[in-house]
XYZ file of C-alpha atoms in Angstrom:
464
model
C 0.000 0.000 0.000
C 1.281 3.245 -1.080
C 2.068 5.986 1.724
C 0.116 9.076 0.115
C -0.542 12.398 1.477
C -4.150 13.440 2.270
C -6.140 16.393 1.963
C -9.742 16.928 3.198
C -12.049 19.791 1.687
C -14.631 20.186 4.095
C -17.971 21.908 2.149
C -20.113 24.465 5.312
C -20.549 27.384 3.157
C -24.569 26.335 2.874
C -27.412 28.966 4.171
C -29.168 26.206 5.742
C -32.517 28.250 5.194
C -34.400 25.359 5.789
C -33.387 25.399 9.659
C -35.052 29.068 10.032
C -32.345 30.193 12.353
C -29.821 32.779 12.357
C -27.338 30.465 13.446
C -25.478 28.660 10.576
C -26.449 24.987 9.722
C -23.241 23.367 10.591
C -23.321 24.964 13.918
C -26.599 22.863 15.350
C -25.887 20.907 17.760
C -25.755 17.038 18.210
C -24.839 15.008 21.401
C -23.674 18.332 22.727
C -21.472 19.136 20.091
C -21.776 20.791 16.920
C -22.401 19.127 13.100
C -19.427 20.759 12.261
C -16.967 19.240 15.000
C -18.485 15.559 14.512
C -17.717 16.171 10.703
C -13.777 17.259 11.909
C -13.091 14.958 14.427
C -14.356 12.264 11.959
C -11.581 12.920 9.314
C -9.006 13.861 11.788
C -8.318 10.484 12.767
C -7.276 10.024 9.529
C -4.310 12.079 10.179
C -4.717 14.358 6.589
C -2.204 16.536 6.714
C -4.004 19.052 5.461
C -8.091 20.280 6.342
C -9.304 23.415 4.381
C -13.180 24.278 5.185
C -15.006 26.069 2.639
C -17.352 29.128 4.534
C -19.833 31.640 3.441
C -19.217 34.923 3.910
C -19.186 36.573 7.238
C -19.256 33.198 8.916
C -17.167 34.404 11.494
C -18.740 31.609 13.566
C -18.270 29.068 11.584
C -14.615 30.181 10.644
C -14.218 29.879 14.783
C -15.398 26.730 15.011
C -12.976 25.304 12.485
C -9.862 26.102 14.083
C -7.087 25.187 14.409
C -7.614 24.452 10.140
C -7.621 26.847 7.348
C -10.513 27.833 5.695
C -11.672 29.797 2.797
C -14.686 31.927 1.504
C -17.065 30.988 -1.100
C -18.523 34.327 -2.128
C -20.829 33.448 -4.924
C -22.579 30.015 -3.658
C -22.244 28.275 -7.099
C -22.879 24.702 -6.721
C -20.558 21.554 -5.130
C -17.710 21.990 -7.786
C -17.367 25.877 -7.198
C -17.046 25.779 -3.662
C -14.055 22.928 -4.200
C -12.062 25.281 -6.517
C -12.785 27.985 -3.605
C -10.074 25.401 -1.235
C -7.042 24.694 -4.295
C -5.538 27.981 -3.211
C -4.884 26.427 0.558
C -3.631 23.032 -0.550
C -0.265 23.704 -2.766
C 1.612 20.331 -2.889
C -1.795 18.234 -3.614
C -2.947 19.867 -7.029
C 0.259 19.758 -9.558
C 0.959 16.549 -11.713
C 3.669 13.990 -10.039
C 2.201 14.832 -6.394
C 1.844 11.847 -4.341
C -1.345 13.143 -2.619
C -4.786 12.716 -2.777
C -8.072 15.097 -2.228
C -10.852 14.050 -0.362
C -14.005 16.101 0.005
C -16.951 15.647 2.286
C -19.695 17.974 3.185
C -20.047 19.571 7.048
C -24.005 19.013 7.233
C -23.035 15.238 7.377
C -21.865 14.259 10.696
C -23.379 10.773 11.321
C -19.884 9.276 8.849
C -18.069 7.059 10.758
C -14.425 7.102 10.846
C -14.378 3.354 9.775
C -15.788 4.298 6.293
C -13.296 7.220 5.834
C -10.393 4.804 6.649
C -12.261 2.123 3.767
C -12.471 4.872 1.075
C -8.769 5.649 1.781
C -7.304 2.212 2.561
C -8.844 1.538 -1.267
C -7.644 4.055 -2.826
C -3.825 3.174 -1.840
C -4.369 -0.431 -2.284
C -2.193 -1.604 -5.383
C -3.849 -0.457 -8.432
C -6.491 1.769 -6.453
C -9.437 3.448 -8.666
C -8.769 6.887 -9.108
C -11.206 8.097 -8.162
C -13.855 6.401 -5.756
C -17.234 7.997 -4.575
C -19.415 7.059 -1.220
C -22.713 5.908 -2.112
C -26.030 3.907 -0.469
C -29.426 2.229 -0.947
C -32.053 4.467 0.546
C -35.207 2.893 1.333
C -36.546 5.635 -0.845
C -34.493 6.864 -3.359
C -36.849 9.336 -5.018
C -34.875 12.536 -4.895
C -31.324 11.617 -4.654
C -29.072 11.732 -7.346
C -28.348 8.104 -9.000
C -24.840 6.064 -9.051
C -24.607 4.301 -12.808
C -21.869 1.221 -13.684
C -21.121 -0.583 -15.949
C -20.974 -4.112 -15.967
C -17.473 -4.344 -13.856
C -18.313 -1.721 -11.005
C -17.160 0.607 -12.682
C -18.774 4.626 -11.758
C -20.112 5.740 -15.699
C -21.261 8.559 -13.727
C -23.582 10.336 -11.628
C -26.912 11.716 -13.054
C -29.211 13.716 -11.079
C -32.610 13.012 -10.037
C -34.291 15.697 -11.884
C -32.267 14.836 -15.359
C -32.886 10.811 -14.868
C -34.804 8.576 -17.246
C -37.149 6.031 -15.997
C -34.132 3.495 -16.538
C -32.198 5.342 -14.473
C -34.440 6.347 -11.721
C -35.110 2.431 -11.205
C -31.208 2.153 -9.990
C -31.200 1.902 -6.132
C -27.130 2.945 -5.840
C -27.617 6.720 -4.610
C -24.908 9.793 -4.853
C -23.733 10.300 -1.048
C -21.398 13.292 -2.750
C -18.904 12.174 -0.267
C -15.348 11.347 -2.860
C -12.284 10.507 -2.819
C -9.655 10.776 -5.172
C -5.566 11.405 -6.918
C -5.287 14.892 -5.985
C -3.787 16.534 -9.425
C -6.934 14.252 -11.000
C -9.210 15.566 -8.678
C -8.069 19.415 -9.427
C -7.711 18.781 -13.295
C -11.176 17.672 -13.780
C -13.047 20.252 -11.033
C -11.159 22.745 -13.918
C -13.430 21.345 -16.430
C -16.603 21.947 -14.888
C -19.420 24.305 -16.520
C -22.024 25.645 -15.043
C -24.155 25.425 -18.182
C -27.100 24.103 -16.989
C -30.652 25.572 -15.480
C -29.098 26.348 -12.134
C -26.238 28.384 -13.630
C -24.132 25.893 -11.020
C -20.841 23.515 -11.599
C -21.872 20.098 -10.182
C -19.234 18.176 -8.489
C -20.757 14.756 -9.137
C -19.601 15.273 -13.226
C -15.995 14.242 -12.500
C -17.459 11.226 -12.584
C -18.235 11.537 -15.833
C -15.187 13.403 -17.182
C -13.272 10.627 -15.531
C -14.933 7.417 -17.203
C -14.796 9.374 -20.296
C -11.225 9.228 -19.714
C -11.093 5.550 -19.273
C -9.715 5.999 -15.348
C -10.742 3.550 -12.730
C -13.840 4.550 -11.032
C -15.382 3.054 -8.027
C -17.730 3.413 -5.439
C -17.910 2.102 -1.838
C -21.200 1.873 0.205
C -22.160 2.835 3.645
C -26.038 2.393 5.290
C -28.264 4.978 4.840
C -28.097 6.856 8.398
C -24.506 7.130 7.842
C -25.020 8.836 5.257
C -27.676 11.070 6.089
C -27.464 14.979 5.569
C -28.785 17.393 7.712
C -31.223 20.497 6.672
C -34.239 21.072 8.936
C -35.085 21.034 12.102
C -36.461 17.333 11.552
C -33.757 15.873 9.813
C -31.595 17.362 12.901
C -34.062 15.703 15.302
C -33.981 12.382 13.292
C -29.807 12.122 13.055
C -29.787 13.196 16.852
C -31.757 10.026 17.627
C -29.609 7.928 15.547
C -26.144 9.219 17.611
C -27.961 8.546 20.463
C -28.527 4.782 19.776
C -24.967 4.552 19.235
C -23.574 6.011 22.200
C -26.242 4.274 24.490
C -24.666 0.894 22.375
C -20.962 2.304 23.303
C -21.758 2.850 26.416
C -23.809 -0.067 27.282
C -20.388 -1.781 26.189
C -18.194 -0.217 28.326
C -19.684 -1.762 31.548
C -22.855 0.650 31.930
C -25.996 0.139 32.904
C -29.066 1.828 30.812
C -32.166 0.564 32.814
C -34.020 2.247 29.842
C -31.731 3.223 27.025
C -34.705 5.041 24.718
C -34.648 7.767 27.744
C -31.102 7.900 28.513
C -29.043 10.899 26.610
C -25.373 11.445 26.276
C -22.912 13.583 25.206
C -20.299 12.553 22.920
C -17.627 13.326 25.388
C -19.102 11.518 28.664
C -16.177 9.815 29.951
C -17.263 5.982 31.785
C -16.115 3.906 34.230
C -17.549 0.231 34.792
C -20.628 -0.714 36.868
C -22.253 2.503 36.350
C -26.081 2.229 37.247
C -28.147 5.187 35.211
C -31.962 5.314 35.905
C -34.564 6.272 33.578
C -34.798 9.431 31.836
C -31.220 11.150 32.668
C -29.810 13.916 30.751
C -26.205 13.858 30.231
C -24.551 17.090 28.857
C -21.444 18.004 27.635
C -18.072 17.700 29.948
C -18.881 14.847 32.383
C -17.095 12.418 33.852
C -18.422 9.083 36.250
C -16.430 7.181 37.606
C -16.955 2.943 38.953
C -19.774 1.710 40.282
C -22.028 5.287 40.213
C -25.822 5.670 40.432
C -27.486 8.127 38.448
C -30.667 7.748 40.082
C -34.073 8.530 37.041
C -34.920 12.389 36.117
C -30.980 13.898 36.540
C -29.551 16.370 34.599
C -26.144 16.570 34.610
C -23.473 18.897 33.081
C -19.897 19.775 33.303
C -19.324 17.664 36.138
C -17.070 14.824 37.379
C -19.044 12.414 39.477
C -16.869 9.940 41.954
C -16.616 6.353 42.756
C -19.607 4.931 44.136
C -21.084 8.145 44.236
C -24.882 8.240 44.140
C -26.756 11.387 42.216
C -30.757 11.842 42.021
C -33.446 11.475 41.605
C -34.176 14.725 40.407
C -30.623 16.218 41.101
C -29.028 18.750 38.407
C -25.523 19.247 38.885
C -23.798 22.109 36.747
C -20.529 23.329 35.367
C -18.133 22.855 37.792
C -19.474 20.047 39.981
C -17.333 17.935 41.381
C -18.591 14.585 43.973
C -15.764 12.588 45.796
C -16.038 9.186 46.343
C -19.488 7.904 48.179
C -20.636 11.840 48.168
C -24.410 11.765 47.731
C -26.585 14.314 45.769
C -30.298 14.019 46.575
C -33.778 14.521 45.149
C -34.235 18.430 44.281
C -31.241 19.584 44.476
C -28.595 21.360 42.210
C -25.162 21.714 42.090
C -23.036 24.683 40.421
C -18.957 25.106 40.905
C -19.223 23.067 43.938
C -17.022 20.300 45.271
C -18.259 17.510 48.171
C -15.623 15.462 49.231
C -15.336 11.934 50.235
C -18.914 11.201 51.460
C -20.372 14.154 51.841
C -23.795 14.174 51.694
C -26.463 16.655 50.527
C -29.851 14.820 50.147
C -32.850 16.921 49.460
C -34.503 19.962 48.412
C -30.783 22.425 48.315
C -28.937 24.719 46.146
C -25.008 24.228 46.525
C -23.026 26.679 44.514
C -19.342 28.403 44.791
C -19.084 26.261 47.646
C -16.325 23.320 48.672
C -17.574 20.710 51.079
C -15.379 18.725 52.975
C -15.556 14.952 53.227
C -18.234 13.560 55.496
C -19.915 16.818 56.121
C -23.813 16.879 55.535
C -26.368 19.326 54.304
C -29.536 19.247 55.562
C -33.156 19.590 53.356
C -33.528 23.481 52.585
C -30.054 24.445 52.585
C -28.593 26.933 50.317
C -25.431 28.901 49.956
C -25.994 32.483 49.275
C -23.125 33.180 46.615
C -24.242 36.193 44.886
C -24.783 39.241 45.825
C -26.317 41.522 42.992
C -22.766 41.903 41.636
C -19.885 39.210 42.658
C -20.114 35.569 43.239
C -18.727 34.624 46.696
C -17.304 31.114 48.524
C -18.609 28.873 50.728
C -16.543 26.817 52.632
C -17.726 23.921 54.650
C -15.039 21.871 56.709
C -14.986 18.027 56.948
C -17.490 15.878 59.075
C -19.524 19.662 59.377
C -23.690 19.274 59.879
C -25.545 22.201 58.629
C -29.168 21.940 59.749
C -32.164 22.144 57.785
C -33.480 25.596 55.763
C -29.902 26.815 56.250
C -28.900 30.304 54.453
C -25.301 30.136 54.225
C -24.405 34.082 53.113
C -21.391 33.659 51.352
C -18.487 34.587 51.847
C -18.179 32.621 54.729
C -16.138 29.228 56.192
C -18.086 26.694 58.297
C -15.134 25.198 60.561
C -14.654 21.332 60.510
C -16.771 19.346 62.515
C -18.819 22.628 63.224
C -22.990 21.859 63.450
C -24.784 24.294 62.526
C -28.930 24.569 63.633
C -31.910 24.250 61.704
C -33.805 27.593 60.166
C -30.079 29.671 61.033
C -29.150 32.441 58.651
C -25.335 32.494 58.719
C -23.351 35.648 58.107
C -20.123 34.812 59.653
C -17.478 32.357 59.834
C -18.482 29.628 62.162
C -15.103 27.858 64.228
C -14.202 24.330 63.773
C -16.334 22.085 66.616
C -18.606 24.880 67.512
C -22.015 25.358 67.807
C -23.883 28.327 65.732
C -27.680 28.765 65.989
C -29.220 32.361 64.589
C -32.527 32.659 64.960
C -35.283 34.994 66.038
C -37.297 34.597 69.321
C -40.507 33.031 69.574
C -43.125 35.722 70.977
C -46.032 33.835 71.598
C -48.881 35.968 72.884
C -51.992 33.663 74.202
C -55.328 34.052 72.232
C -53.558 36.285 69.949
C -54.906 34.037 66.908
C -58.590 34.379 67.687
C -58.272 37.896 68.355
C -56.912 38.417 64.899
C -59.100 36.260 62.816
C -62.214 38.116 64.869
C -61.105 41.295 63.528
C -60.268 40.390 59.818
C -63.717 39.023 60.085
C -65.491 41.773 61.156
C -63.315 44.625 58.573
C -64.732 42.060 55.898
C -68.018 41.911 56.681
C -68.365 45.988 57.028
C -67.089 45.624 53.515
C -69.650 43.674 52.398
C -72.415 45.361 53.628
C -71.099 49.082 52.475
C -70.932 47.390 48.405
C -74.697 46.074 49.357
C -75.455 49.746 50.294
C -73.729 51.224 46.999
C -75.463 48.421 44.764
C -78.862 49.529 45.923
C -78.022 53.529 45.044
């Protein structure tokens, strides 16, 4: 097998109208990451040594996104094969006859391609005797509008025709046009340079290589992946649709790495959730991007959980949401209701119900009773709460922040806490208890009688 280099022409310069949104197409999101970053980490593992993405212009965002690679404006959107001349000027050394590299393009509203098929396409193409040029294409269960992959009788690609332009003959072939190709890069660039756009749409069509190249008598070839591999993205549907298919294939992944979906159809990951083994997650958890569990974990049904790395053992839920900047030690224990936000509970520390924990460190073994909640913001600045190991902070706590709750400190139910607290001590704040006897009748007798004068001065102004 021949060692060739490789460049990669990624195609985002689309409008995406069809999404209704003012944020570009390839930026929707998908497992927590964007169509654009599935499409690049895809191809990176090939190890091209060269990606140039084609943009629109003033896709700042888009241009963002693609770092650390080059990329390059299409101005006038004029089909496929005008957006690939748009990326020659960025890939000198893969373009002029007797270069030993070869030009793959790929489109960035395509994200669901796996690697695997990337690394086929190539692998054939450097084989001894590789086709020249070699396109990725699939049997949709309905092929109506796609465009339609024609051989001849040794597998050879005649060429590509499009849906609209197809006879009956060739409508009936099931091989469809993924666009996806691969092929010898000064080949590649000396038959994009042949391209018209002589035709209805005024646009130069990539697919016609194909064509060119036949004519030519070069070997042509095309490799076949399933249909939701394949799949493109332009609505709001079709987004919806390929979000569900990276779904089942994560829940698969991480069903294989030792983790336990009690119902996998309402289970939802992130492409970058990090596993350990013996993981127990509950029905109907939401896992965002960033977050790590580690062995033997329980995400207990109805948790939502984001930028956060969750310890050994630990136990989260139900109901719990822990945010950006959540971190649980070993055994810690998050509870129904409560959430979680730049907060760290150590070694079994425990906060079980109905609290709001945020700009806080807790140290191991310390325990937070129902109602508690640090105070970390005051109108302007976010403050810390520190609460020292083995520490018991009593129910419908207000911890006003900043302030340090000393080690093995208890602190009593219903206290509003404004100051540092020692370690061991004792801290109760709290009002007295006036209790006046018969003050409660007394009351209710005179709301009662103010409501019935009021009744009887609107029956007095109703009769007027």
């Amino acid at each position: 097998m021949s060692k060739r280099k490789l460049a990669v022409i990624v195609l985002a310069a689309g409008q995406g109208t069809r999404m209704k949104s003012k944020m570009p197409k390839v930026l929707h999101a998908l497992a927590g990451k964007s169509m654009l970053s599935h499409v690049l980490s895809g191809v990176e593992k090939l190890n091209p040594e060269r990606i140039v993405v084609v943009v629109g212009p003033g896709a700042k965002a888009v241009e963002l996104a693609a770092k650390p690679h080059n990329t390059v404006v299409q101005t006038d959107r004029l089909g496929t094969g005008h957006a690939v001349k748009q990326a020659f000027g960025a890939l000198g050394g893969f373009c002029s006859e007797g270069d030993a590299a070869d030009i793959m393009v790929i489109f960035g509203d395509t994200p669901l391609i796996k690697t695997q098929t990337y690394e086929h396409m190539v692998d054939l193409r450097r084989s001894n005797d590789g086709p020249k040029l070699l396109g990725l294409a699939f049997r949709p269960a309905e092929p109506g509008r796609y465009g339609r992959v024609k051989q001849d009788a040794q597998g050879h690609v005649v060429g590509i025709i499009e849906h609209a332009d197809a006879s009956d003959a060739e409508k009936a072939i099931e091989l469809c046009n993924a666009g996806i190709l691969l092929g010898d890069g000064p080949t590649v660039y000396r038959l994009i340079n042949q391209l018209d756009n002589n035709n209805a749409q005024g646009e130069y069509y990539l697919p016609v290589i194909f064509d060119f190249a036949y004519a030519e008598g070069l070997d042509t070839r095309a490799v076949e992946a399933s249909e939701e591999e394949v799949m493109g993205i332009n609505s709001r549907q079709e987004l919806a649709g390929a979000e569900l298919v990276l779904q089942k294939r994560l829940r698969a992944d991480a069903m294989a790495q030792g983790v336990t979906l009690i119902d996998p159809a309402t289970t939802w990951l992130s492409v970058d959730t990090k596993f350990g083994r013996d993981i127990i997650i509950e029905p109907s958890v939401f896992i965002g991007p960033n977050v790590e569990i580690a062995d033997d974990a329980t995400i207990k049904a109805f948790s939502h959980i984001e930028g956060a790395k969750i310890g050994e053992a630990a136990i989260i839920g139900p109901y719990a949401r822990l945010r950006s900047g959540t971190v649980i030690g070993q055994g810690g224990k998050v509870g129904n209701f409560v959430e979680t936000k730049n907060a760290i509970l150590g070694e079994g520390a425990k906060a079980n119900h109905l609290s709001y924990i945020g700009d806080a460190e807790v140290g191991a073994k310390a325990n937070i009773g129902a109602g508690t909640i640090t105070c970390n913001y005051d109108g302007f600045n976010k403050w810390k709460t520190t609460i020292g190991e083995g520490a018991f902070i009593g129910s419908n706590t207000a911890l006003v922040a900043p302030v340090d709750i000393g080690a093995g400190a208890i602190v009593g139910a219903g206290s509003t806490v404004t100051k540092s607290v020692a370690d061991d001590a004792l801290a109760v704040v709290r009002g007295r208890l006036l209790d006046k006897a018969g003050a409660g009748a007394s009351f209710r007798a005179g709301r009662k009688k103010i409501k019935e004068q009021k009744s009887n001065q609107n029956n007095e102004n109703n009769k007027g």
